[in-house]
Amino acid sequence: MSGDGCVAIASDTRLGQQYQTIAMDVPRMFKMHDRLFLGLTGLYTDTQTLYNLFKFKLSMYKMREGREISPETFANLVSSTLYEKRFGPYFTEPIVVGLDKDNKPYLCGMDLLGALACEPDFVTLGTSTEMLLGACETFYRENMNEDQLFEVVSQTLMMATDRDCLSGWGGVVHIISKEGITTKTIKTRQD
Amino acid sequence: MMDFGTPVLEPGSANGTKQVPQFNPYQDNGGTVASIAGDDYVIVAADTRFTLGYSIPTRKISRVLKINDKVMLGTAGMQADTCALHKVISTRMRMYEHDNNKRMTFNAVSQMLSTVLYYKRFFPYYTFNIVAGLDDKGEGWVCGYDAIGSFEQRKIVCNGAGTKLMQPVFDNQVDWAQSWDGAGKPNLSLEQATDLMKDAFTSAAEREITVGDTLQIYKITKDGIQLEEFELKKD
């Protein structure tokens, strides 16, 4: 979700195989560089594989170009990487969020084949996407500051995951601003 | 148009290749009903959009039935079953009034609806109901049902197509569900509840194509029932 000169990404921390919970401390968001995060919902092996792949690709990019990748370029990289596997896809839905060079928030969701959906306000993906969508639609306001953004993001994450038996068991919120990254963990229902 | 389904091969006929057309008796006509109950009021809200697949045959359909001036019934799901169900409930309600020479109470209506729905356990009405009303003490309550009559009495219920989008918002704003100790939990006034209902439906209409057009909000208080209409997105 975007704010005024800041952007937030949040996820729950449950890892499960259908109704069986495997672990309760697995956030699905990865820091790609100081102003860019990648969130990967879905099949966890693909989440790990893709994270390693993009970590490698970003190292190569940084060495060749001598600078960090912009969020928009990275989103297109993720998209084309996913589409390469058009007929045997990675079962994961990524979110790319970050701040561009003018500190403007950039956020983009994708399906498992890499179809980009860039939004100015908020993007939701995963098992509780509909609940998140309804909550975000109600509580999102334009130009929120960091504190307001954190409050809205964490409340919407909690209210949505509390209504989804496949999500929950804690949450993590990252706020990216030009000063840096603030990470907060939130306590939720443990059931 | 009625969907007669695709012909299927029926096993057990002479060579196992006899074709039998199958009739699907159910349709989803969308719609959402929601209700918030307070200490001395209860509001029932329903959108008026009637959908059939991606088309909108009409934008103005009522999903709410007035049982008496203290109890109302809201129904989402299939419109034909909704009409049939409302007719059965109206008839049963009138029979009760003649047999017992008194109005049906909220509890009586909520139990009767459960029975009526379960009576068709193996060919159910494709409807998702809420019964909202004031009890004997004048306090507002609402019951939410599944298609075959299992129900729960609560202070806030929503049912139908927009449930997934709206329910978390109500949990947060009415039940204070994400609060650690429940401190500061609001006791919503009738006006606050009405505003929350409008907000929730506006959000749902933004993202769920079967929700939209007009929102009918019935306010039940000791003074009777008042209807407020609120415009939603029409696209």
Short mmCIF file of C-alpha atoms in Angstrom, two decimals:
data_model
loop_
_atom_site.label_atom_id
_atom_site.label_comp_id
_atom_site.label_asym_id
_atom_site.label_seq_id
_atom_site.Cartn_x
_atom_site.Cartn_y
_atom_site.Cartn_z
CA MET A 1 0.00 0.00 0.00
CA SER A 2 1.27 3.44 -0.89
CA GLY A 3 1.56 6.56 1.24
CA ASP A 4 3.06 10.02 0.87
CA GLY A 5 6.71 9.36 -0.02
CA CYS A 6 6.50 5.94 1.59
CA VAL A 7 5.20 2.50 0.75
CA ALA A 8 4.35 -0.54 2.88
CA ILE A 9 4.40 -4.27 2.26
CA ALA A 10 2.96 -6.73 4.74
CA SER A 11 2.36 -10.45 4.98
CA ASP A 12 1.29 -13.05 7.49
CA THR A 13 3.79 -15.63 8.74
CA ARG A 14 1.97 -18.93 8.37
CA LEU A 15 3.40 -21.68 6.20
CA GLY A 16 1.03 -24.53 5.62
CA GLN A 17 0.15 -27.45 3.41
CA GLN A 18 -3.57 -27.00 2.97
CA TYR A 19 -5.02 -27.28 6.49
CA GLN A 20 -1.77 -28.49 8.05
CA THR A 21 0.39 -25.75 9.53
CA ILE A 22 4.12 -26.37 9.03
CA ALA A 23 5.59 -23.21 10.51
CA MET A 24 4.42 -19.98 12.06
CA ASP A 25 7.39 -17.69 11.44
CA VAL A 26 7.77 -17.54 7.67
CA PRO A 27 7.31 -14.09 6.15
CA ARG A 28 7.10 -14.12 2.38
CA MET A 29 8.74 -10.76 1.70
CA PHE A 30 12.31 -10.25 0.61
CA LYS A 31 14.45 -7.15 0.56
CA MET A 32 16.01 -6.81 -2.88
CA HIS A 33 17.78 -3.54 -2.07
CA ASP A 34 17.27 -0.56 0.24
CA ARG A 35 14.24 0.73 -1.60
CA LEU A 36 12.77 -2.41 -3.11
CA PHE A 37 10.90 -5.42 -1.76
CA LEU A 38 9.59 -8.54 -3.41
CA GLY A 39 6.65 -10.48 -1.93
CA LEU A 40 6.00 -14.03 -3.11
CA THR A 41 2.82 -15.89 -2.12
CA GLY A 42 2.00 -19.45 -3.12
CA LEU A 43 4.10 -22.61 -3.33
CA TYR A 44 7.00 -22.14 -0.95
CA THR A 45 9.65 -24.04 -2.96
CA ASP A 46 8.95 -21.70 -5.87
CA THR A 47 9.09 -18.74 -3.49
CA GLN A 48 12.59 -19.81 -2.41
CA THR A 49 13.74 -20.69 -5.92
CA LEU A 50 12.56 -17.39 -7.34
CA TYR A 51 14.06 -15.39 -4.49
CA ASN A 52 17.47 -17.00 -5.12
CA LEU A 53 17.10 -16.48 -8.85
CA PHE A 54 16.26 -12.78 -8.49
CA LYS A 55 19.02 -12.26 -5.92
CA PHE A 56 21.42 -13.63 -8.55
CA LYS A 57 19.91 -11.58 -11.38
CA LEU A 58 20.08 -8.40 -9.32
CA SER A 59 23.75 -9.01 -8.46
CA MET A 60 24.48 -9.38 -12.16
CA TYR A 61 22.47 -6.24 -12.95
CA LYS A 62 24.31 -4.24 -10.29
CA MET A 63 27.71 -5.37 -11.56
CA ARG A 64 26.91 -4.59 -15.18
CA GLU A 65 25.14 -1.26 -14.60
CA GLY A 66 26.89 -0.07 -11.48
CA ARG A 67 23.60 0.96 -9.86
CA GLU A 68 20.56 -0.51 -8.16
CA ILE A 69 17.59 -1.61 -10.28
CA SER A 70 14.48 0.61 -10.35
CA PRO A 71 11.21 -0.91 -9.13
CA GLU A 72 9.60 -0.64 -12.54
CA THR A 73 12.48 -2.41 -14.30
CA PHE A 74 12.49 -5.09 -11.62
CA ALA A 75 8.74 -5.67 -12.01
CA ASN A 76 9.27 -6.21 -15.73
CA LEU A 77 12.17 -8.56 -15.00
CA VAL A 78 9.95 -10.62 -12.66
CA SER A 79 7.16 -10.61 -15.23
CA SER A 80 9.34 -11.85 -18.10
CA THR A 81 11.04 -14.42 -15.87
CA LEU A 82 7.63 -15.86 -15.00
CA TYR A 83 6.43 -15.81 -18.59
CA GLU A 84 9.49 -17.81 -19.66
CA LYS A 85 7.81 -20.69 -17.85
CA ARG A 86 4.49 -20.11 -19.63
CA PHE A 87 3.64 -23.82 -19.92
CA GLY A 88 5.12 -25.03 -16.66
CA PRO A 89 4.79 -22.03 -14.41
CA TYR A 90 6.11 -21.25 -10.95
CA PHE A 91 3.08 -21.49 -8.65
CA THR A 92 3.58 -18.13 -7.03
CA GLU A 93 2.03 -14.70 -7.21
CA PRO A 94 4.55 -11.89 -6.72
CA ILE A 95 4.20 -8.33 -5.48
CA VAL A 96 6.88 -5.76 -6.25
CA VAL A 97 6.95 -2.62 -4.10
CA GLY A 98 9.50 0.12 -3.82
CA LEU A 99 10.34 3.77 -4.11
CA ASP A 100 11.58 5.10 -7.43
CA LYS A 101 14.32 7.72 -7.84
CA ASP A 102 11.90 10.56 -7.01
CA ASN A 103 10.73 8.77 -3.84
CA LYS A 104 7.43 8.01 -5.52
CA PRO A 105 5.82 4.74 -4.40
CA TYR A 106 5.69 1.97 -6.96
CA LEU A 107 3.56 -1.12 -6.42
CA CYS A 108 2.68 -3.91 -8.75
CA GLY A 109 1.00 -7.29 -8.49
CA MET A 110 1.29 -10.21 -10.87
CA ASP A 111 -0.33 -13.55 -11.53
CA LEU A 112 1.68 -16.74 -11.83
CA LEU A 113 2.36 -16.16 -15.55
CA GLY A 114 3.60 -12.62 -15.06
CA ALA A 115 0.62 -10.48 -16.08
CA LEU A 116 1.39 -7.11 -14.52
CA ALA A 117 -1.22 -5.16 -12.56
CA CYS A 118 0.27 -1.88 -11.37
CA GLU A 119 -1.88 0.17 -9.01
CA PRO A 120 -1.37 3.61 -7.52
CA ASP A 121 -3.01 2.76 -4.18
CA PHE A 122 -2.84 -0.88 -3.05
CA VAL A 123 -2.32 -4.44 -4.30
CA THR A 124 -3.45 -7.64 -2.61
CA LEU A 125 -2.50 -11.25 -3.38
CA GLY A 126 -2.72 -14.68 -1.82
CA THR A 127 -5.36 -16.74 -0.08
CA SER A 128 -7.04 -13.78 1.66
CA THR A 129 -6.89 -11.44 -1.33
CA GLU A 130 -10.64 -10.77 -1.40
CA MET A 131 -10.86 -10.00 2.30
CA LEU A 132 -7.82 -7.73 2.00
CA LEU A 133 -9.34 -6.01 -1.02
CA GLY A 134 -12.56 -5.17 0.82
CA ALA A 135 -10.68 -3.93 3.87
CA CYS A 136 -8.17 -1.86 1.87
CA GLU A 137 -10.95 -0.36 -0.24
CA THR A 138 -12.65 0.84 2.94
CA PHE A 139 -9.65 2.08 4.92
CA TYR A 140 -7.21 3.38 2.30
CA ARG A 141 -6.74 7.14 2.15
CA GLU A 142 -4.51 9.13 -0.19
CA ASN A 143 -1.22 10.64 1.02
CA MET A 144 -0.93 8.91 4.39
CA ASN A 145 2.23 9.49 6.42
CA GLU A 146 4.36 6.59 7.68
CA ASP A 147 2.47 6.12 10.96
CA GLN A 148 -0.95 6.26 9.36
CA LEU A 149 0.20 3.88 6.63
CA PHE A 150 1.49 1.40 9.21
CA GLU A 151 -1.78 1.54 11.14
CA VAL A 152 -3.95 0.97 8.07
CA VAL A 153 -1.75 -1.79 6.63
CA SER A 154 -1.49 -3.72 9.87
CA GLN A 155 -5.19 -3.39 10.70
CA THR A 156 -6.27 -4.50 7.21
CA LEU A 157 -3.83 -7.41 7.29
CA MET A 158 -5.14 -8.52 10.67
CA MET A 159 -8.82 -8.20 9.89
CA ALA A 160 -8.42 -10.09 6.62
CA THR A 161 -6.24 -12.93 7.91
CA ASP A 162 -8.49 -13.40 10.94
CA ARG A 163 -11.23 -14.41 8.48
CA ASP A 164 -9.00 -16.82 6.54
CA CYS A 165 -8.09 -20.16 8.08
CA LEU A 166 -5.13 -20.51 5.70
CA SER A 167 -3.51 -17.28 6.86
CA GLY A 168 -2.50 -15.66 10.12
CA TRP A 169 -0.29 -16.65 13.03
CA GLY A 170 1.48 -13.33 13.13
CA GLY A 171 2.40 -10.70 10.60
CA VAL A 172 5.29 -8.54 9.44
CA VAL A 173 5.06 -5.00 8.05
CA HIS A 174 7.88 -3.23 6.22
CA ILE A 175 7.62 0.50 5.59
CA ILE A 176 9.97 1.85 2.94
CA SER A 177 10.67 5.58 2.98
CA LYS A 178 13.56 7.76 1.88
CA GLU A 179 14.99 7.59 5.42
CA GLY A 180 15.17 3.81 5.24
CA ILE A 181 13.22 0.69 6.08
CA THR A 182 11.16 0.24 9.23
CA THR A 183 10.17 -3.33 10.05
CA LYS A 184 7.52 -4.19 12.63
CA THR A 185 6.10 -7.54 13.63
CA ILE A 186 2.48 -7.75 14.68
CA LYS A 187 0.86 -10.17 17.06
CA THR A 188 -2.37 -11.72 15.81
CA ARG A 189 -4.73 -14.54 16.78
CA GLN A 190 -2.89 -17.82 17.10
CA ASP A 191 -5.53 -20.03 15.51
CA MET B 1 -31.97 -18.13 -20.32
CA MET B 2 -32.31 -21.44 -18.50
CA ASP B 3 -29.24 -23.58 -18.52
CA PHE B 4 -30.03 -27.13 -19.56
CA GLY B 5 -26.40 -28.13 -19.24
CA THR B 6 -24.34 -30.18 -21.63
CA PRO B 7 -25.56 -33.66 -22.50
CA VAL B 8 -23.67 -36.33 -20.57
CA LEU B 9 -23.02 -39.99 -21.23
CA GLU B 10 -25.07 -42.18 -18.99
CA PRO B 11 -23.37 -45.36 -17.80
CA GLY B 12 -25.52 -48.46 -17.68
CA SER B 13 -27.36 -47.92 -20.97
CA ALA B 14 -26.97 -50.53 -23.71
CA ASN B 15 -23.51 -49.53 -24.91
CA GLY B 16 -22.83 -46.83 -22.34
CA THR B 17 -23.23 -44.02 -24.86
CA LYS B 18 -26.83 -42.90 -24.37
CA GLN B 19 -27.04 -39.11 -24.14
CA VAL B 20 -29.18 -37.54 -21.42
CA PRO B 21 -29.66 -33.77 -21.16
CA GLN B 22 -29.17 -32.52 -17.64
CA PHE B 23 -31.15 -29.67 -16.12
CA ASN B 24 -29.50 -27.39 -13.60
CA PRO B 25 -32.21 -26.07 -11.29
CA TYR B 26 -30.00 -23.42 -9.69
CA GLN B 27 -28.91 -19.92 -10.70
CA ASP B 28 -26.81 -17.34 -8.90
CA ASN B 29 -28.43 -13.92 -9.02
CA GLY B 30 -25.86 -12.29 -6.77
CA GLY B 31 -26.72 -9.70 -4.18
CA THR B 32 -25.58 -9.02 -0.67
CA VAL B 33 -27.55 -8.54 2.54
CA ALA B 34 -26.11 -7.23 5.78
CA SER B 35 -27.39 -6.20 9.16
CA ILE B 36 -26.04 -4.37 12.20
CA ALA B 37 -27.87 -4.58 15.52
CA GLY B 38 -27.59 -2.13 18.40
CA ASP B 39 -29.10 -1.71 21.85
CA ASP B 40 -32.36 -0.23 20.61
CA TYR B 41 -32.26 -0.58 16.84
CA VAL B 42 -31.31 -2.91 14.02
CA ILE B 43 -30.62 -2.00 10.40
CA VAL B 44 -31.01 -4.29 7.42
CA ALA B 45 -29.27 -3.41 4.16
CA ALA B 46 -29.42 -5.04 0.74
CA ASP B 47 -28.31 -3.96 -2.71
CA THR B 48 -30.89 -3.99 -5.49
CA ARG B 49 -28.82 -5.35 -8.38
CA PHE B 50 -30.15 -8.53 -10.02
CA THR B 51 -27.50 -10.32 -12.07
CA LEU B 52 -27.52 -13.26 -14.42
CA GLY B 53 -23.98 -14.19 -15.39
CA TYR B 54 -22.50 -10.93 -16.64
CA SER B 55 -25.83 -9.27 -17.46
CA ILE B 56 -28.08 -7.11 -15.31
CA PRO B 57 -31.74 -7.86 -16.15
CA THR B 58 -32.88 -5.25 -13.61
CA ARG B 59 -31.26 -2.75 -11.29
CA LYS B 60 -34.14 -2.49 -8.86
CA ILE B 61 -35.10 -5.64 -7.07
CA SER B 62 -35.98 -5.93 -3.39
CA ARG B 63 -34.26 -8.65 -1.39
CA VAL B 64 -35.94 -7.76 1.86
CA LEU B 65 -39.24 -9.00 3.29
CA LYS B 66 -41.03 -7.18 6.07
CA ILE B 67 -42.38 -9.80 8.49
CA ASN B 68 -43.96 -7.30 10.89
CA ASP B 69 -42.92 -3.92 12.27
CA LYS B 70 -40.23 -5.49 14.47
CA VAL B 71 -38.76 -8.23 12.26
CA MET B 72 -37.37 -8.30 8.70
CA LEU B 73 -35.88 -10.98 6.47
CA GLY B 74 -33.13 -10.36 3.89
CA THR B 75 -32.21 -12.91 1.24
CA ALA B 76 -29.33 -13.20 -1.24
CA GLY B 77 -28.67 -15.97 -3.75
CA MET B 78 -31.17 -17.17 -6.35
CA GLN B 79 -34.08 -14.81 -6.96
CA ALA B 80 -36.68 -17.47 -7.85
CA ASP B 81 -35.93 -19.35 -4.64
CA THR B 82 -35.99 -16.04 -2.76
CA CYS B 83 -39.54 -15.34 -4.02
CA ALA B 84 -40.64 -18.89 -3.22
CA LEU B 85 -39.13 -18.70 0.25
CA HIS B 86 -40.62 -15.29 1.00
CA LYS B 87 -44.03 -16.60 -0.03
CA VAL B 88 -43.72 -19.61 2.28
CA ILE B 89 -42.53 -17.46 5.16
CA SER B 90 -45.36 -14.93 4.65
CA THR B 91 -47.95 -17.72 4.63
CA ARG B 92 -46.50 -19.41 7.71
CA MET B 93 -46.35 -16.04 9.46
CA ARG B 94 -50.04 -15.36 8.74
CA MET B 95 -51.03 -18.87 9.90
CA TYR B 96 -49.10 -18.30 13.14
CA GLU B 97 -50.89 -15.01 13.73
CA HIS B 98 -54.31 -16.62 13.26
CA ASP B 99 -53.47 -19.71 15.36
CA ASN B 100 -51.95 -17.83 18.27
CA ASN B 101 -53.64 -14.45 17.99
CA LYS B 102 -50.32 -12.59 18.33
CA ARG B 103 -47.43 -11.32 16.25
CA MET B 104 -44.42 -13.55 15.63
CA THR B 105 -41.50 -12.57 17.83
CA PHE B 106 -37.95 -12.29 16.51
CA ASN B 107 -37.06 -15.65 18.10
CA ALA B 108 -40.11 -17.35 16.60
CA VAL B 109 -39.28 -16.08 13.10
CA SER B 110 -35.60 -17.05 13.34
CA GLN B 111 -36.47 -20.60 14.45
CA MET B 112 -39.20 -20.95 11.82
CA LEU B 113 -36.88 -19.93 8.98
CA SER B 114 -34.38 -22.56 10.07
CA THR B 115 -37.09 -25.21 10.00
CA VAL B 116 -38.42 -24.08 6.62
CA LEU B 117 -34.92 -24.21 5.12
CA TYR B 118 -34.04 -27.58 6.60
CA TYR B 119 -37.34 -29.03 5.37
CA LYS B 120 -35.74 -28.88 1.95
CA ARG B 121 -32.45 -30.38 3.13
CA PHE B 122 -31.91 -32.50 0.00
CA PHE B 123 -33.17 -29.97 -2.57
CA PRO B 124 -32.38 -26.72 -0.79
CA TYR B 125 -33.49 -23.20 -1.51
CA TYR B 126 -30.37 -21.57 -2.99
CA THR B 127 -30.66 -18.63 -0.60
CA PHE B 128 -28.51 -17.03 2.09
CA ASN B 129 -30.60 -15.30 4.69
CA ILE B 130 -30.51 -12.92 7.58
CA VAL B 131 -33.34 -12.29 10.02
CA ALA B 132 -33.09 -9.02 11.89
CA GLY B 133 -35.39 -7.69 14.56
CA LEU B 134 -36.03 -6.37 18.02
CA ASP B 135 -36.53 -8.89 20.84
CA ASP B 136 -39.12 -8.66 23.64
CA LYS B 137 -36.98 -6.12 25.52
CA GLY B 138 -36.56 -3.97 22.40
CA GLU B 139 -32.91 -4.90 21.87
CA GLY B 140 -31.69 -5.40 18.29
CA TRP B 141 -30.48 -8.82 17.11
CA VAL B 142 -29.74 -10.54 13.85
CA CYS B 143 -29.46 -14.18 12.79
CA GLY B 144 -27.36 -15.38 9.86
CA TYR B 145 -28.23 -18.60 7.98
CA ASP B 146 -26.66 -20.95 5.46
CA ALA B 147 -28.75 -22.47 2.65
CA ILE B 148 -30.00 -25.39 4.76
CA GLY B 149 -30.97 -23.59 7.92
CA SER B 150 -28.07 -23.66 10.35
CA PHE B 151 -27.99 -20.26 12.02
CA GLU B 152 -26.33 -18.10 14.62
CA GLN B 153 -27.59 -15.08 16.52
CA ARG B 154 -25.19 -12.15 16.49
CA LYS B 155 -24.92 -8.35 16.48
CA ILE B 156 -23.58 -8.16 12.94
CA VAL B 157 -24.10 -10.48 10.00
CA CYS B 158 -23.56 -10.21 6.27
CA ASN B 159 -24.49 -12.80 3.71
CA GLY B 160 -24.21 -13.21 -0.07
CA ALA B 161 -21.80 -12.23 -2.82
CA GLY B 162 -20.01 -9.37 -1.06
CA THR B 163 -19.47 -11.21 2.25
CA LYS B 164 -15.77 -11.79 1.78
CA LEU B 165 -15.12 -8.11 1.13
CA MET B 166 -17.35 -6.74 3.86
CA GLN B 167 -17.10 -9.16 6.79
CA PRO B 168 -13.52 -8.22 7.88
CA VAL B 169 -14.51 -4.55 7.96
CA PHE B 170 -17.50 -5.28 10.20
CA ASP B 171 -15.41 -7.54 12.46
CA ASN B 172 -12.98 -4.67 12.91
CA GLN B 173 -15.45 -1.81 13.30
CA VAL B 174 -18.34 -3.45 15.16
CA ASP B 175 -16.88 -6.40 17.08
CA TRP B 176 -13.49 -4.68 17.62
CA ALA B 177 -12.06 -8.10 16.73
CA GLN B 178 -8.46 -6.99 16.30
CA SER B 179 -8.29 -5.19 19.64
CA TRP B 180 -6.13 -6.90 22.23
CA ASP B 181 -8.38 -6.25 25.25
CA GLY B 182 -11.48 -4.78 23.63
CA ALA B 183 -10.78 -1.40 25.23
CA GLY B 184 -12.59 1.49 23.60
CA LYS B 185 -15.05 -0.75 21.80
CA PRO B 186 -17.71 1.55 20.39
CA ASN B 187 -21.41 1.21 21.00
CA LEU B 188 -22.51 2.25 17.53
CA SER B 189 -25.40 4.64 17.24
CA LEU B 190 -28.03 4.20 14.53
CA GLU B 191 -26.38 6.95 12.45
CA GLN B 192 -22.88 5.45 12.84
CA ALA B 193 -24.15 2.00 11.90
CA THR B 194 -25.88 3.43 8.82
CA ASP B 195 -22.71 5.25 7.74
CA LEU B 196 -20.61 2.11 8.25
CA MET B 197 -23.08 0.13 6.18
CA LYS B 198 -22.84 2.68 3.35
CA ASP B 199 -19.03 2.59 3.48
CA ALA B 200 -18.90 -1.20 3.43
CA PHE B 201 -21.29 -1.49 0.49
CA THR B 202 -19.51 1.28 -1.42
CA SER B 203 -16.25 -0.66 -1.05
CA ALA B 204 -17.85 -3.95 -2.03
CA ALA B 205 -19.50 -2.34 -5.08
CA GLU B 206 -16.07 -1.10 -6.16
CA ARG B 207 -14.64 -4.64 -6.44
CA GLU B 208 -17.52 -7.13 -6.75
CA ILE B 209 -19.45 -6.91 -10.00
CA THR B 210 -22.65 -8.45 -8.63
CA VAL B 211 -22.97 -5.70 -6.02
CA GLY B 212 -24.18 -2.23 -7.02
CA ASP B 213 -26.97 0.10 -8.20
CA THR B 214 -28.93 1.02 -5.06
CA LEU B 215 -28.54 0.21 -1.39
CA GLN B 216 -31.74 -0.14 0.58
CA ILE B 217 -31.28 0.42 4.29
CA TYR B 218 -34.23 -0.48 6.53
CA LYS B 219 -33.96 0.95 10.04
CA ILE B 220 -36.00 -0.89 12.66
CA THR B 221 -36.62 0.98 15.91
CA LYS B 222 -39.42 0.97 18.47
CA ASP B 223 -41.13 3.60 16.31
CA GLY B 224 -41.38 1.26 13.32
CA ILE B 225 -39.46 0.71 10.10
CA GLN B 226 -37.88 3.47 8.00
CA LEU B 227 -36.36 3.00 4.56
CA GLU B 228 -33.35 4.96 3.33
CA GLU B 229 -32.01 4.52 -0.18
CA PHE B 230 -28.38 5.17 -1.04
CA GLU B 231 -26.93 5.14 -4.54
CA LEU B 232 -24.08 2.77 -5.32
CA LYS B 233 -21.97 2.38 -8.46
CA LYS B 234 -24.04 1.52 -11.53
CA ASP B 235 -21.28 0.09 -13.77
#
